[in-house]
Coordinates of C-alpha atoms in Angstrom, one line a residue:
X1 CA 103.3 131.5 87.8
X2 CA 104.0 127.2 87.8
X3 CA 103.6 126.3 91.7
X4 CA 104.5 123.9 94.3
X5 CA 102.0 122.9 97.1
X6 CA 103.1 121.7 100.5
X7 CA 101.7 120.3 103.5
X8 CA 103.8 119.3 106.1
X9 CA 103.0 116.0 108.8
X10 CA 101.5 118.1 112.2
X11 CA 104.4 116.4 114.2
X12 CA 107.2 118.5 111.6
X13 CA 105.4 121.7 112.6
X14 CA 106.5 123.3 115.1
X15 CA 110.1 123.1 113.9
X16 CA 109.4 123.1 110.5
X17 CA 111.1 127.6 110.1
X18 CA 114.6 126.4 108.8
X19 CA 112.3 123.7 106.3
X20 CA 110.3 126.2 105.0
X21 CA 114.1 128.4 104.4
X22 CA 115.3 125.8 102.7
X23 CA 112.3 125.5 100.5
X24 CA 111.9 128.9 99.7
X25 CA 115.7 129.2 98.4
X26 CA 115.2 126.1 96.4
X27 CA 111.7 127.3 94.9
X28 CA 113.3 130.0 92.5
X29 CA 111.2 130.0 89.4
X30 CA 108.0 128.8 90.9
X31 CA 105.4 129.9 93.6
X32 CA 105.4 128.2 96.6
X33 CA 102.5 127.1 99.0
X34 CA 102.5 126.1 102.6
X35 CA 98.7 124.7 103.6
X36 CA 97.7 124.3 107.3
X37 CA 96.4 120.6 108.7
X38 CA 92.5 120.7 107.1
X39 CA 90.5 118.6 109.4
X40 CA 87.9 118.3 106.3
X41 CA 88.9 116.9 102.6
X42 CA 91.6 118.3 100.1
X43 CA 89.7 118.6 96.7
X44 CA 91.2 115.8 94.0
X45 CA 94.1 117.3 92.0
X46 CA 92.9 118.1 88.5
X47 CA 94.0 115.6 85.8
X48 CA 93.9 118.0 82.9
X49 CA 94.9 121.4 82.4
X50 CA 97.0 124.7 84.1
X51 CA 96.2 123.7 87.3
X52 CA 98.1 120.9 87.8
X53 CA 100.4 121.9 90.4
X54 CA 104.3 121.0 90.0
X55 CA 104.5 119.3 92.8
X56 CA 101.6 118.3 95.4
X57 CA 103.3 117.3 98.9
X58 CA 100.5 115.4 101.5
X59 CA 98.8 112.9 103.4
X60 CA 94.8 113.4 102.3
X61 CA 93.4 110.2 101.3
X62 CA 91.2 112.3 99.0
X63 CA 93.4 113.3 96.7
X64 CA 95.7 109.7 97.1
X65 CA 91.6 107.9 96.2
X66 CA 91.7 109.2 92.9
X67 CA 95.1 107.8 91.7
X68 CA 94.5 105.5 89.1
X69 CA 92.6 108.3 87.0
X70 CA 95.8 110.7 88.0
X71 CA 97.7 108.0 86.3
X72 CA 95.6 107.0 83.3
X73 CA 95.2 110.9 82.6
X74 CA 99.1 111.4 81.8
X75 CA 99.5 114.2 83.8
X76 CA 101.5 112.6 86.7
X77 CA 104.8 111.2 86.7
X78 CA 107.6 111.3 88.9
X79 CA 110.9 112.2 87.4
X80 CA 112.9 109.2 86.6
X81 CA 116.7 108.9 87.9
X82 CA 116.8 111.9 90.1
X83 CA 114.8 110.8 93.2
X84 CA 116.6 109.1 95.7
X85 CA 114.7 105.3 96.6
X86 CA 113.2 104.3 99.5
X87 CA 115.0 102.5 102.6
X88 CA 114.7 98.1 101.2
X89 CA 112.9 97.6 104.3
X90 CA 110.4 99.7 103.6
X91 CA 110.3 98.4 99.9
X92 CA 109.8 95.2 101.2
X93 CA 106.7 96.2 102.8
X94 CA 105.5 97.1 99.6
X95 CA 105.4 101.1 99.8
X96 CA 106.9 101.6 96.9
X97 CA 104.0 102.9 94.5
X98 CA 103.3 100.3 91.5
X99 CA 102.0 103.4 89.4
X100 CA 104.8 105.9 90.6
X101 CA 102.3 108.4 91.1
X102 CA 102.9 108.4 94.5
X103 CA 106.7 109.0 95.9
X104 CA 106.6 108.0 100.2
X105 CA 108.1 111.3 101.6
X106 CA 107.5 109.4 105.3
X107 CA 105.5 107.5 107.3
X108 CA 103.3 108.7 110.4
X109 CA 102.4 104.7 112.8
X110 CA 99.4 104.8 114.2
X111 CA 99.0 103.4 117.4
X112 CA 97.6 103.2 120.8
X113 CA 97.7 104.9 124.0
X114 CA 96.3 104.3 127.2
X115 CA 96.3 105.2 131.3
X116 CA 98.3 102.5 133.1
X117 CA 95.9 101.7 135.3
X118 CA 93.5 100.0 133.7
X119 CA 94.1 96.1 133.7
X120 CA 94.3 94.4 131.2
X121 CA 95.7 96.5 129.4
X122 CA 95.4 96.8 125.1
X123 CA 97.4 95.1 123.3
X124 CA 95.9 94.7 119.7
X125 CA 93.5 96.5 117.4
X126 CA 91.1 93.7 118.0
X127 CA 91.2 94.6 122.2
X128 CA 88.7 97.8 120.8
X129 CA 86.6 95.3 119.9
X130 CA 85.4 94.3 123.6
X131 CA 82.6 96.2 125.6
X132 CA 84.6 96.9 128.5
X133 CA 86.2 99.9 126.2
X134 CA 83.0 101.5 125.1
X135 CA 83.0 104.9 125.3
X136 CA 86.0 104.8 126.5
X137 CA 88.1 105.1 123.5
X138 CA 89.2 108.1 121.9
X139 CA 90.4 109.4 118.6
X140 CA 91.9 112.1 116.8
X141 CA 88.7 113.4 114.1
X142 CA 90.4 114.6 110.9
X143 CA 88.2 113.7 107.5
X144 CA 91.8 111.5 107.0
X145 CA 92.6 110.0 110.2
X146 CA 88.8 109.0 110.9
X147 CA 89.1 107.1 107.2
X148 CA 92.4 105.6 107.7
X149 CA 90.7 103.9 111.1
X150 CA 87.1 102.6 109.0
X151 CA 90.0 101.4 105.7
X152 CA 92.4 99.7 108.3
X153 CA 90.0 98.4 110.8
X154 CA 87.7 97.1 108.1
X155 CA 90.0 95.4 106.5
X156 CA 91.3 93.7 109.8
X157 CA 87.5 93.0 111.0
X158 CA 85.1 93.9 108.4
X159 CA 82.8 90.4 108.9
X160 CA 82.3 91.6 112.8
X161 CA 79.5 94.3 111.9
X162 CA 78.2 94.9 115.1
X163 CA 81.4 94.9 117.0
X164 CA 82.8 97.5 114.5
X165 CA 79.7 99.3 114.5
X166 CA 80.1 99.9 118.3
X167 CA 82.9 101.1 118.4
X168 CA 82.7 103.8 116.3
X169 CA 79.5 105.0 117.2
X170 CA 81.1 105.1 120.7
X171 CA 84.5 106.6 120.1
X172 CA 85.3 110.1 121.7
X173 CA 86.4 111.9 118.8
X174 CA 88.7 115.1 120.4
X175 CA 89.6 116.9 117.1
X176 CA 93.6 117.2 117.6
X177 CA 95.6 114.5 118.3
X178 CA 97.6 116.5 121.4
X179 CA 93.8 116.3 122.6
X180 CA 93.4 112.3 122.7
X181 CA 97.0 112.0 124.7
X182 CA 95.8 115.0 126.9
X183 CA 92.3 113.2 127.7
X184 CA 94.0 110.0 128.4
X185 CA 96.5 111.9 130.7
X186 CA 93.5 113.2 132.5
X187 CA 91.8 109.8 133.0
X188 CA 89.2 111.0 131.1
X189 CA 89.5 108.5 128.8
X190 CA 91.2 104.5 128.6
X191 CA 92.4 104.3 124.8
X192 CA 93.5 106.8 122.6
X193 CA 94.0 106.1 118.5
X194 CA 96.7 108.0 118.2
X195 CA 100.1 109.5 116.1
X196 CA 103.0 108.1 117.2
X197 CA 104.7 111.7 117.8
X198 CA 101.3 112.4 120.2
X199 CA 101.7 108.6 121.9
X200 CA 105.3 108.8 122.8
X201 CA 104.0 112.2 125.0
X202 CA 102.9 112.1 128.1
X203 CA 101.8 114.8 130.6
X204 CA 101.2 113.3 133.4
X205 CA 103.8 110.0 133.0
X206 CA 100.9 107.8 133.4
X207 CA 100.4 106.9 129.8
X208 CA 101.5 104.0 128.0
X209 CA 101.9 102.9 124.7
X210 CA 100.9 100.2 122.8
X211 CA 102.2 99.3 118.9
X212 CA 99.2 97.3 118.5
X213 CA 100.5 93.3 117.4
X214 CA 98.3 92.9 114.1
X215 CA 100.6 96.5 113.3
X216 CA 100.4 99.9 113.5
X217 CA 98.3 101.5 110.7
X218 CA 99.7 104.1 108.8
X219 CA 99.3 107.6 107.2
X220 CA 102.2 108.1 103.8
X221 CA 103.2 111.8 103.0
X222 CA 103.5 111.1 99.6
X223 CA 105.4 113.5 96.8
X224 CA 103.0 113.5 93.2
X225 CA 105.1 115.2 90.2
X226 CA 103.4 116.6 87.2
X227 CA 104.9 115.1 84.3
X228 CA 107.8 116.8 83.3
X229 CA 107.7 118.9 86.5
X230 CA 109.7 122.0 86.4
X231 CA 113.1 122.1 87.8
X232 CA 112.4 123.7 91.4
X233 CA 110.0 120.4 91.9
X234 CA 112.7 118.1 91.1
X235 CA 115.6 120.6 93.4
X236 CA 112.4 120.6 96.0
X237 CA 112.0 116.7 95.9
X238 CA 115.5 115.3 96.5
X239 CA 116.3 117.9 99.5
X240 CA 112.8 116.8 101.1
X241 CA 114.2 112.9 100.5
X242 CA 117.9 114.8 102.0
X243 CA 119.8 113.3 105.0
X244 CA 118.8 116.8 106.5
X245 CA 115.6 117.0 106.4
X246 CA 114.6 113.5 106.7
X247 CA 115.9 113.7 110.1
X248 CA 114.2 116.6 110.9
X249 CA 111.0 114.0 110.5
X250 CA 112.4 111.4 111.9
X251 CA 113.1 113.1 115.2
X252 CA 110.0 113.6 116.6
X253 CA 108.9 109.8 115.7
X254 CA 107.7 110.0 111.8
X255 CA 109.6 106.8 109.9
X256 CA 111.9 108.0 107.3
X257 CA 112.3 107.1 104.0
X258 CA 116.0 107.7 103.9
X259 CA 118.3 104.9 104.2
X260 CA 121.0 106.9 106.2
X261 CA 118.6 108.8 109.0
X262 CA 117.7 106.3 111.9
X263 CA 114.7 105.1 112.6
X264 CA 112.7 106.2 115.9
X265 CA 113.2 103.2 118.6
X266 CA 110.0 102.4 118.6
X267 CA 109.9 101.7 114.9
X268 CA 112.5 99.1 115.5
X269 CA 112.0 97.6 118.5
X270 CA 108.7 97.0 116.6
X271 CA 110.7 95.5 113.6
X272 CA 108.7 97.9 111.7
X273 CA 105.0 96.4 111.9
X274 CA 103.2 97.9 110.1
X275 CA 99.1 96.4 108.5
X276 CA 99.8 97.0 105.5
X277 CA 99.0 95.2 101.8
X278 CA 100.1 96.8 99.4
X279 CA 99.1 100.6 97.1
X280 CA 96.3 98.4 95.2
X281 CA 94.7 97.7 98.3
X282 CA 94.8 101.0 100.0
X283 CA 93.5 102.8 97.1
X284 CA 90.9 99.8 97.0
X285 CA 89.8 100.3 100.1
X286 CA 89.3 104.1 100.1
X287 CA 87.1 103.8 97.2
X288 CA 85.2 101.0 98.7
X289 CA 84.2 103.3 102.1

């Protein structure tokens, strides 16, 4: 049976049941698979044969890095004329994939959180290279999260090899993002790198959030359609971009692509400042680490 594979953004999972029920209603003639958080690598998608899903929703860079091979195979292609366009402000920032292979569903900003008692407070990614933070910075430790940090920090500061190595070698990897929040709140760490929804939340009230001045790094959830995808896949893709579904994603702090859905206030305050130089830059960097 034809299948559709969906991985929801972690911050959406606690409120995902209504979304799951709706998608199950739409998948009348396909097998719908929901995958949980995989801290390791997901296998690249097949580029030929009968195992190609009709639709995959994912944030895994181990899948995205294979984009050019997927395009060259001719097996993947977004349906034309039926998928709503991305909001203009995100289009202007280069988030439309020029190959058409990836259709962004939502964006997860990666920002800083810090203990309010520390002085001076961090305001940029560059600040993390200072020796005073050695051993005092924490991060989530899923494979995709670490690779996103590698891609972005090396793009920003690649010539400062010793300082970058010091940062990565001394970083305290905490597993899930919520553990980073808790470690900063408990005073075990001074600074954490976390997705915006987790940086927003403070257990003790002693945590502040910083949207780095170079721009937030970006974890992107994308939809990948098989060429001539089944009607169920198109219905699900359209629904995931609908006002209703995008509101669910915006509520915890994800960046919606639907222009009718308000942005999280932090994104508005920081003028959607992302560190992003386009899909070709991103794919090239992924394949270089």
